[in-house]
Coordinates of C-alpha atoms in Angstrom, one line a residue:
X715 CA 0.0 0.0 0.0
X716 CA 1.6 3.3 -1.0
X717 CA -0.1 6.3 0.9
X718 CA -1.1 9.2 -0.7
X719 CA -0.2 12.7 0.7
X720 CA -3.3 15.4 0.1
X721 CA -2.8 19.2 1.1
X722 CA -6.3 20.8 -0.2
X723 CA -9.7 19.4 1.4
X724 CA -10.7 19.5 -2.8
X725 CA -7.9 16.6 -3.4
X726 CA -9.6 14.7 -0.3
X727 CA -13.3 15.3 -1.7
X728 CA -12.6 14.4 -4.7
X729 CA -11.6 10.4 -3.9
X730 CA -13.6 7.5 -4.7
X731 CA -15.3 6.1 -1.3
X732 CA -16.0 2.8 -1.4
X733 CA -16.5 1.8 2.4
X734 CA -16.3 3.9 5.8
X735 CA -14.0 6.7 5.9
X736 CA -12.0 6.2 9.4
X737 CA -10.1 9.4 10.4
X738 CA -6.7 9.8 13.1
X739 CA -6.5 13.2 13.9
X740 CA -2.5 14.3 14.6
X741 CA -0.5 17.1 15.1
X742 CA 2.0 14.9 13.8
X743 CA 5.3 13.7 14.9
X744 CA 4.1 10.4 14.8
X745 CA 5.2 7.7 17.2
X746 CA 3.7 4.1 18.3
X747 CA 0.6 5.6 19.6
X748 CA -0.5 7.0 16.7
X749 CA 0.4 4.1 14.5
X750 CA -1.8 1.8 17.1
X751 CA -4.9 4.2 16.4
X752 CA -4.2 3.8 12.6
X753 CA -4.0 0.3 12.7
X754 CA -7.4 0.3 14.9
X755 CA -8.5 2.9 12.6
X756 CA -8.1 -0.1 9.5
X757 CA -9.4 -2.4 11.3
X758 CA -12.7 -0.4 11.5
X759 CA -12.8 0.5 8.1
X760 CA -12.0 -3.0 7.1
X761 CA -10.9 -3.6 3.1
X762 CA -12.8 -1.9 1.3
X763 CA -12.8 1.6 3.6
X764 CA -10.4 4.3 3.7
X765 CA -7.9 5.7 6.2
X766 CA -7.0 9.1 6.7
X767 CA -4.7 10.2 8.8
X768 CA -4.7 14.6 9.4
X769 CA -1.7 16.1 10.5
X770 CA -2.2 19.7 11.7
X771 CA -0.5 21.7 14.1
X772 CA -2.9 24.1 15.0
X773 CA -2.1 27.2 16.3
X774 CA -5.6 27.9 17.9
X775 CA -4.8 25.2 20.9
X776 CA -1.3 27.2 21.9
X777 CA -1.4 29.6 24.5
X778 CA 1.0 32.7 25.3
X779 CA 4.5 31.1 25.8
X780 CA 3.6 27.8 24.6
X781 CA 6.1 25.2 22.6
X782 CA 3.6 26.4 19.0
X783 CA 7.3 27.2 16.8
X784 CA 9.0 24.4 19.3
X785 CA 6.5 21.6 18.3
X786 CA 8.2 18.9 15.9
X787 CA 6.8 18.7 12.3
X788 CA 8.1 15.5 11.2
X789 CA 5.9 15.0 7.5
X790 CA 8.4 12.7 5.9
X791 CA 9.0 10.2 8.9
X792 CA 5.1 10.9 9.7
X793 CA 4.1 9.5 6.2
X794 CA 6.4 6.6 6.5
X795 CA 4.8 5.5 9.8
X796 CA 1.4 6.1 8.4
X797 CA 1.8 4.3 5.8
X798 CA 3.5 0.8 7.6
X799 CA 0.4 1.0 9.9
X800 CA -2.1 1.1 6.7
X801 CA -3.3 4.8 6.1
X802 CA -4.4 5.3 2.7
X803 CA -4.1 9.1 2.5
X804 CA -2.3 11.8 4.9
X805 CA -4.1 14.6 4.8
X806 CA -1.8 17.7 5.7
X807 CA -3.4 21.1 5.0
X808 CA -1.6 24.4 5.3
X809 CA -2.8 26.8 8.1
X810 CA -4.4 28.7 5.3
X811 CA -6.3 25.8 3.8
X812 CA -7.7 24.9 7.6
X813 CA -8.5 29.1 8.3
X814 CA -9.0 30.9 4.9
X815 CA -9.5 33.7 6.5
X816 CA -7.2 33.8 9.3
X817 CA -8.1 33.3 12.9
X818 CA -12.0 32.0 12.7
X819 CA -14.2 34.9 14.7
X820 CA -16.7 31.8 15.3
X821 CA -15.3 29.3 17.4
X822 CA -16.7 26.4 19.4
X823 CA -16.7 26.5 23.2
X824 CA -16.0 23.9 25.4
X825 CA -18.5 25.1 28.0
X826 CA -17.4 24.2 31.9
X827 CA -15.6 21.2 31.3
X828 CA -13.2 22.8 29.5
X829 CA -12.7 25.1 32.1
X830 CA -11.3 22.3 34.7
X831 CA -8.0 20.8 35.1
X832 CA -6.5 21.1 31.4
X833 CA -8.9 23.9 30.5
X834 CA -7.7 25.7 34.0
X835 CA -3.7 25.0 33.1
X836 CA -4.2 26.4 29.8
X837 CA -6.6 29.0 29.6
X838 CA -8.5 28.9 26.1
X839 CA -7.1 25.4 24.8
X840 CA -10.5 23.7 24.5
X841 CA -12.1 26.3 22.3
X842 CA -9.3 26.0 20.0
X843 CA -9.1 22.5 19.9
X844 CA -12.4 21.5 19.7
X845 CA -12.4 24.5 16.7
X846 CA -9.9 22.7 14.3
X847 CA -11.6 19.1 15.2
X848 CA -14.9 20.4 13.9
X849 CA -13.5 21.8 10.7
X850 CA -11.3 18.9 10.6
X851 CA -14.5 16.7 10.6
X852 CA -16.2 19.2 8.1
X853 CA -13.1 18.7 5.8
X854 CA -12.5 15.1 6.0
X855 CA -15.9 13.5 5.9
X856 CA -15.4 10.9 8.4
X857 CA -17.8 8.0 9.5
X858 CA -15.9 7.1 12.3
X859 CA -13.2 9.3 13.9
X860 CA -10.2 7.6 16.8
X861 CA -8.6 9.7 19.5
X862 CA -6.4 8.9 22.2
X863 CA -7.2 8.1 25.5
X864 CA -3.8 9.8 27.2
X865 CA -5.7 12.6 26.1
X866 CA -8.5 11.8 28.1
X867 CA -10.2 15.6 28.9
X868 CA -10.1 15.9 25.1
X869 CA -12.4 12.9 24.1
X870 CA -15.0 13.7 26.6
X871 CA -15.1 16.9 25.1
X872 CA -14.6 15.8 21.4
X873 CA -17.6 13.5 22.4
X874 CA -19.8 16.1 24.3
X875 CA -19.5 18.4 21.4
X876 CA -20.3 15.8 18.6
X877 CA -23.6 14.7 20.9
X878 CA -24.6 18.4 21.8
X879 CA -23.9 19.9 17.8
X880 CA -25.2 16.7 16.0
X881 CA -22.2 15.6 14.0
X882 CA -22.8 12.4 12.1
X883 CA -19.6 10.6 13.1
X884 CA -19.1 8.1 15.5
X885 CA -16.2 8.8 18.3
X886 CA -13.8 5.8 18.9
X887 CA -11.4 5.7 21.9
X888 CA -8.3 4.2 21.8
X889 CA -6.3 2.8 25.2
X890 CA -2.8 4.8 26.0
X891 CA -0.1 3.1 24.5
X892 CA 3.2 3.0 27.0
X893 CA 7.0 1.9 26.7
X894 CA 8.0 -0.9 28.7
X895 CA 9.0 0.8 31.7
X896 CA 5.1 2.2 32.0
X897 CA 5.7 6.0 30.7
X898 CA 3.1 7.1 28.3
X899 CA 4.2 7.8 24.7
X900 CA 3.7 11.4 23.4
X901 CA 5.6 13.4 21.0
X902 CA 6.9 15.8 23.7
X903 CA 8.8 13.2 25.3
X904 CA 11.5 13.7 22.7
X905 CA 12.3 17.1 24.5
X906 CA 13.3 15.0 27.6
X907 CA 17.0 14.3 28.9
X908 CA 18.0 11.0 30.0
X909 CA 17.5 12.5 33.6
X910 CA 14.7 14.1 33.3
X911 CA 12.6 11.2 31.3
X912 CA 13.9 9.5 34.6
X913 CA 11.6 12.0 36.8
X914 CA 8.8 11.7 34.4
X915 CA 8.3 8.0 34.9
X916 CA 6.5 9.3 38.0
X917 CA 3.3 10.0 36.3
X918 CA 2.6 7.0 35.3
X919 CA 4.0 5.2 38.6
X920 CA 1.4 7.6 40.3
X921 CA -1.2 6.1 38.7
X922 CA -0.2 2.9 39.3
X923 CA 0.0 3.5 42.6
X924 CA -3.2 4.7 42.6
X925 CA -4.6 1.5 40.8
X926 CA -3.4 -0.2 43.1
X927 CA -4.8 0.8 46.3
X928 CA -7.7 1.0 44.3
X929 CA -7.8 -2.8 44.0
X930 CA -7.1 -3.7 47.9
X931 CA -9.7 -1.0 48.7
X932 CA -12.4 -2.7 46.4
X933 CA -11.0 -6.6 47.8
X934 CA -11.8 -4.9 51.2
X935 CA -14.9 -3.9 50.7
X936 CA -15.6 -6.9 48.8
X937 CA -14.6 -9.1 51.7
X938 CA -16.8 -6.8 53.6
X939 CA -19.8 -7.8 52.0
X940 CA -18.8 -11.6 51.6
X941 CA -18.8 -11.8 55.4
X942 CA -21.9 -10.7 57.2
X943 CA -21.3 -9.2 60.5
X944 CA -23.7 -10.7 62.9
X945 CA -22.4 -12.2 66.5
X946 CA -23.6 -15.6 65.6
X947 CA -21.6 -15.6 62.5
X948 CA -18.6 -14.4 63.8
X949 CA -18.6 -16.8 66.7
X950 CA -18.7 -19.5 63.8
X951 CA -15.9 -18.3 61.9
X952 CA -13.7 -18.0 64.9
X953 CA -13.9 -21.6 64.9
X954 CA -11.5 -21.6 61.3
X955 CA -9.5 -18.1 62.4
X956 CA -11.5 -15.4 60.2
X957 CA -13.2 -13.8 62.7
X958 CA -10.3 -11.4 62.4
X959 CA -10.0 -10.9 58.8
X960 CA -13.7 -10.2 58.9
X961 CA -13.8 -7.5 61.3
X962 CA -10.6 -5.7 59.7
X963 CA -12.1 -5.5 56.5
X964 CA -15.6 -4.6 58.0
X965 CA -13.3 -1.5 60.1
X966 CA -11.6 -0.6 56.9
X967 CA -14.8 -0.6 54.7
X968 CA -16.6 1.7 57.4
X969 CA -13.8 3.7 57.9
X970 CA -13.0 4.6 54.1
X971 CA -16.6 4.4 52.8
X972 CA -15.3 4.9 49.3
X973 CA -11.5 4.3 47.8
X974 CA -11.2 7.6 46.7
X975 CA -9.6 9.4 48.9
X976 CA -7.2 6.7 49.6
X977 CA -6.8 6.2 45.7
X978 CA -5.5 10.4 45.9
X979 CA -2.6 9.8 49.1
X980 CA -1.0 6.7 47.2
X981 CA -0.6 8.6 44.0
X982 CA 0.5 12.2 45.8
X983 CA 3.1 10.0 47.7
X984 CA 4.6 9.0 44.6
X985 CA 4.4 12.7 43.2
X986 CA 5.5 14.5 46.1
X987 CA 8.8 12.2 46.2
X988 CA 9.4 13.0 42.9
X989 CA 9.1 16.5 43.7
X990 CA 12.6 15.8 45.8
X991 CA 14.1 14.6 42.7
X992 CA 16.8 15.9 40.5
X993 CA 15.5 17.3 37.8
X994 CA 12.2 17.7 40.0
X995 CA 8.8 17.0 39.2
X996 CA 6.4 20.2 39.0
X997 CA 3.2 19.3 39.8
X998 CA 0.3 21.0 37.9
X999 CA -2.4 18.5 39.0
X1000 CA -3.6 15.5 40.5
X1001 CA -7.2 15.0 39.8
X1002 CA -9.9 12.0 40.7
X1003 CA -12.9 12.5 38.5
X1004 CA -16.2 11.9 36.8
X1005 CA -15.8 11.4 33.0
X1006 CA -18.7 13.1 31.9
X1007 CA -17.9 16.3 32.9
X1008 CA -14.1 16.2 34.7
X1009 CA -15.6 17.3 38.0
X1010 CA -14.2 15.3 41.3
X1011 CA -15.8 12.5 43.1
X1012 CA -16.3 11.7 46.5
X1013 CA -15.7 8.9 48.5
X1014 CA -19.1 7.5 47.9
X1015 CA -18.9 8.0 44.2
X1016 CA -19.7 4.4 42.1
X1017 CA -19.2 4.0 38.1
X1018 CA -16.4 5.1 35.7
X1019 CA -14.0 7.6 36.8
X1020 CA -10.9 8.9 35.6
X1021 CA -6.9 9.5 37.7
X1022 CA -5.7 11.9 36.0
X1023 CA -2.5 13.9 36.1
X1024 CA -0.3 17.0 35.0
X1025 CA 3.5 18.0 35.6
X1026 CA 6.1 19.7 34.2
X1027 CA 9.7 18.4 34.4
X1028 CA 12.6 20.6 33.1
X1029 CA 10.6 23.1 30.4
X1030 CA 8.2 20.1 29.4
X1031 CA 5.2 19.5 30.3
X1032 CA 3.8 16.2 30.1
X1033 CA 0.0 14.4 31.6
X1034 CA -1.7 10.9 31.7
X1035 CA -4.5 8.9 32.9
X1036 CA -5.8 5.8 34.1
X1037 CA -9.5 4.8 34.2
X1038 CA -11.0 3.7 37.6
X1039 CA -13.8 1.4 38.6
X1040 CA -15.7 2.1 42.0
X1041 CA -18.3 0.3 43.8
X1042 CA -18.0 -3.3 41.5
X1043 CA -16.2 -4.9 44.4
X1044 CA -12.6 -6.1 42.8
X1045 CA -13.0 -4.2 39.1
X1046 CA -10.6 -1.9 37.7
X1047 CA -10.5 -0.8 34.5

């Protein structure tokens, strides 16, 4: 398969369709994780469909003093990697093809959830973001359209905005993809010295921190309800020793009536060491929340939720994610 390279939306309209359309939206520098979405991204398209891959860096999403002129732009290599994972077109349009007429006066908002976490750190980066994916859908003509998951904040939103405006494309997540040592792959990480990617694996081992209290809080409570806590019942188990283990994990359940909070301390234990380290981690955020709109739970919060986390080490700044699973007793996502 050779891939074709397309700089006008007119060169992109004008192709033959014979199946779905399945878009990956990039700013390029492609690396592993974007050649995972365009391999999902055939998968769903299947045969007979088409694969575009965008690659865009769009100046609307940069804020005062951001990396904008710093951000790689890597189209050759880009190409090369789209193509080996199956893209049948790149798409990348100049910044005059994407806004004719210069900065767009109409731009979409991304409402209070783009005002949290992300949206707090960078003042205005929503708007612009979720701008240049709806012209970027306009332009591309996609059935189906893959994004992310590191990027968490940004496919709620993608998908808010598509539900709320009535876009006809269907929103596809796609799990973070990680090196071996756990750290999340992103094109920023190329900025990173050997000591300061060393720092950085502290996001991640947050998180996994955080998973994992998050499991032995939900075994707890689990355990909790597996043993019921009546005299006569206890006075039974004693017989065969688990009086004990019944009682600790009724304490611990009625003490933390959600994991939570204890979810937050393991992860900020991790952070605040890393804080010590040289180069030093600079926190931005360490967030607990509700997917549907990024706000934070509370202890006796049950469903899908999202650990999600922000730092800057040296001059770059770098986030991830993990999904969470409260109240199903031994699940995590």
């Amino acid at each position: 398969m050779t891939t074709t390279l397309l700089r006008t939306a007119d060169e992109l309209h004008a192709r033959v369709r014979d199946g779905r359309r399945a878009v990956v939206m990039t700013m390029g520098a492609l690396h592993e994780g974007h050649a995972t979405l365009i391999r999902t991204a055939r998968e769903i398209a299947g045969q007979h469909g088409e694969v575009v891959v965008t690659v865009f860096v769009n100046p609307l999403q940069f804020g005062q003093g951001e990396d904008l002129d710093r951000y790689p732009r890597t189209l050759e290599a880009d190409i090369k990697i789209a193509e080996q994972a199956g893209a049948d077109a790149v798409f990348a349009p100049s910044v005059d093809e994407v806004y004719p007429g210069g900065e767009p006066q109409v731009r979409v908002s991304a409402g209070p959830m783009g005002e949290r976490l992300e949206g707090s750190s960078r003042p205005g980066h929503f708007d612009g973001m979720l701008t240049v994916v709806a012209k970027l859908l306009h332009l591309t003509r996609p059935d189906v359209a893959l994004y992310g998951q590191k990027d968490a904040q940004q496919l709620a939103l993608i998908r808010r905005m598509v539900r709320d405006l009535n876009f006809g494309v269907e929103i596809v997540g796609v799990p973070t993809v990680r090196e071996d040592d756990g750290l999340a792959l992103s094109s920023r990480n190329r900025y990173l010295s050997p000591q300061e990617r060393r720092t950085a694996l502290a996001l991640s081992q947050a998180l996994f921190a955080g998973r994992d209290r998050h499991a032995a809080q939900e075994a707890l409570r689990a355990r909790a309800r597996e043993v019921p806590a009546t005299h006569a019942r206890a006075e039974a188990l004693s017989a065969i020793g688990e009086s004990r283990a019944a009682a600790d994990a009724h304490a611990v359940a009625k003490a933390i009536p959600g994991a939570p909070s204890a979810v937050r301390s393991a992860a900020r234990l991790v952070l605040d060491d890393a804080a010590r380290h040289t180069p030093p981690l600079e926190l931005d955020y360490l967030a607990l929340v509700d997917p549907s709109d990024f706000s934070e739970i509370k202890d006796d919060f049950t469903g899908e939720a999202v650990l999600a986390v922000a730092a800057r080490v040296g001059t770059t700044r770098l986030i991830d994610n993990l999904p969470l699973t409260f109240g199903t007793f031994g699940a995590a996502s």
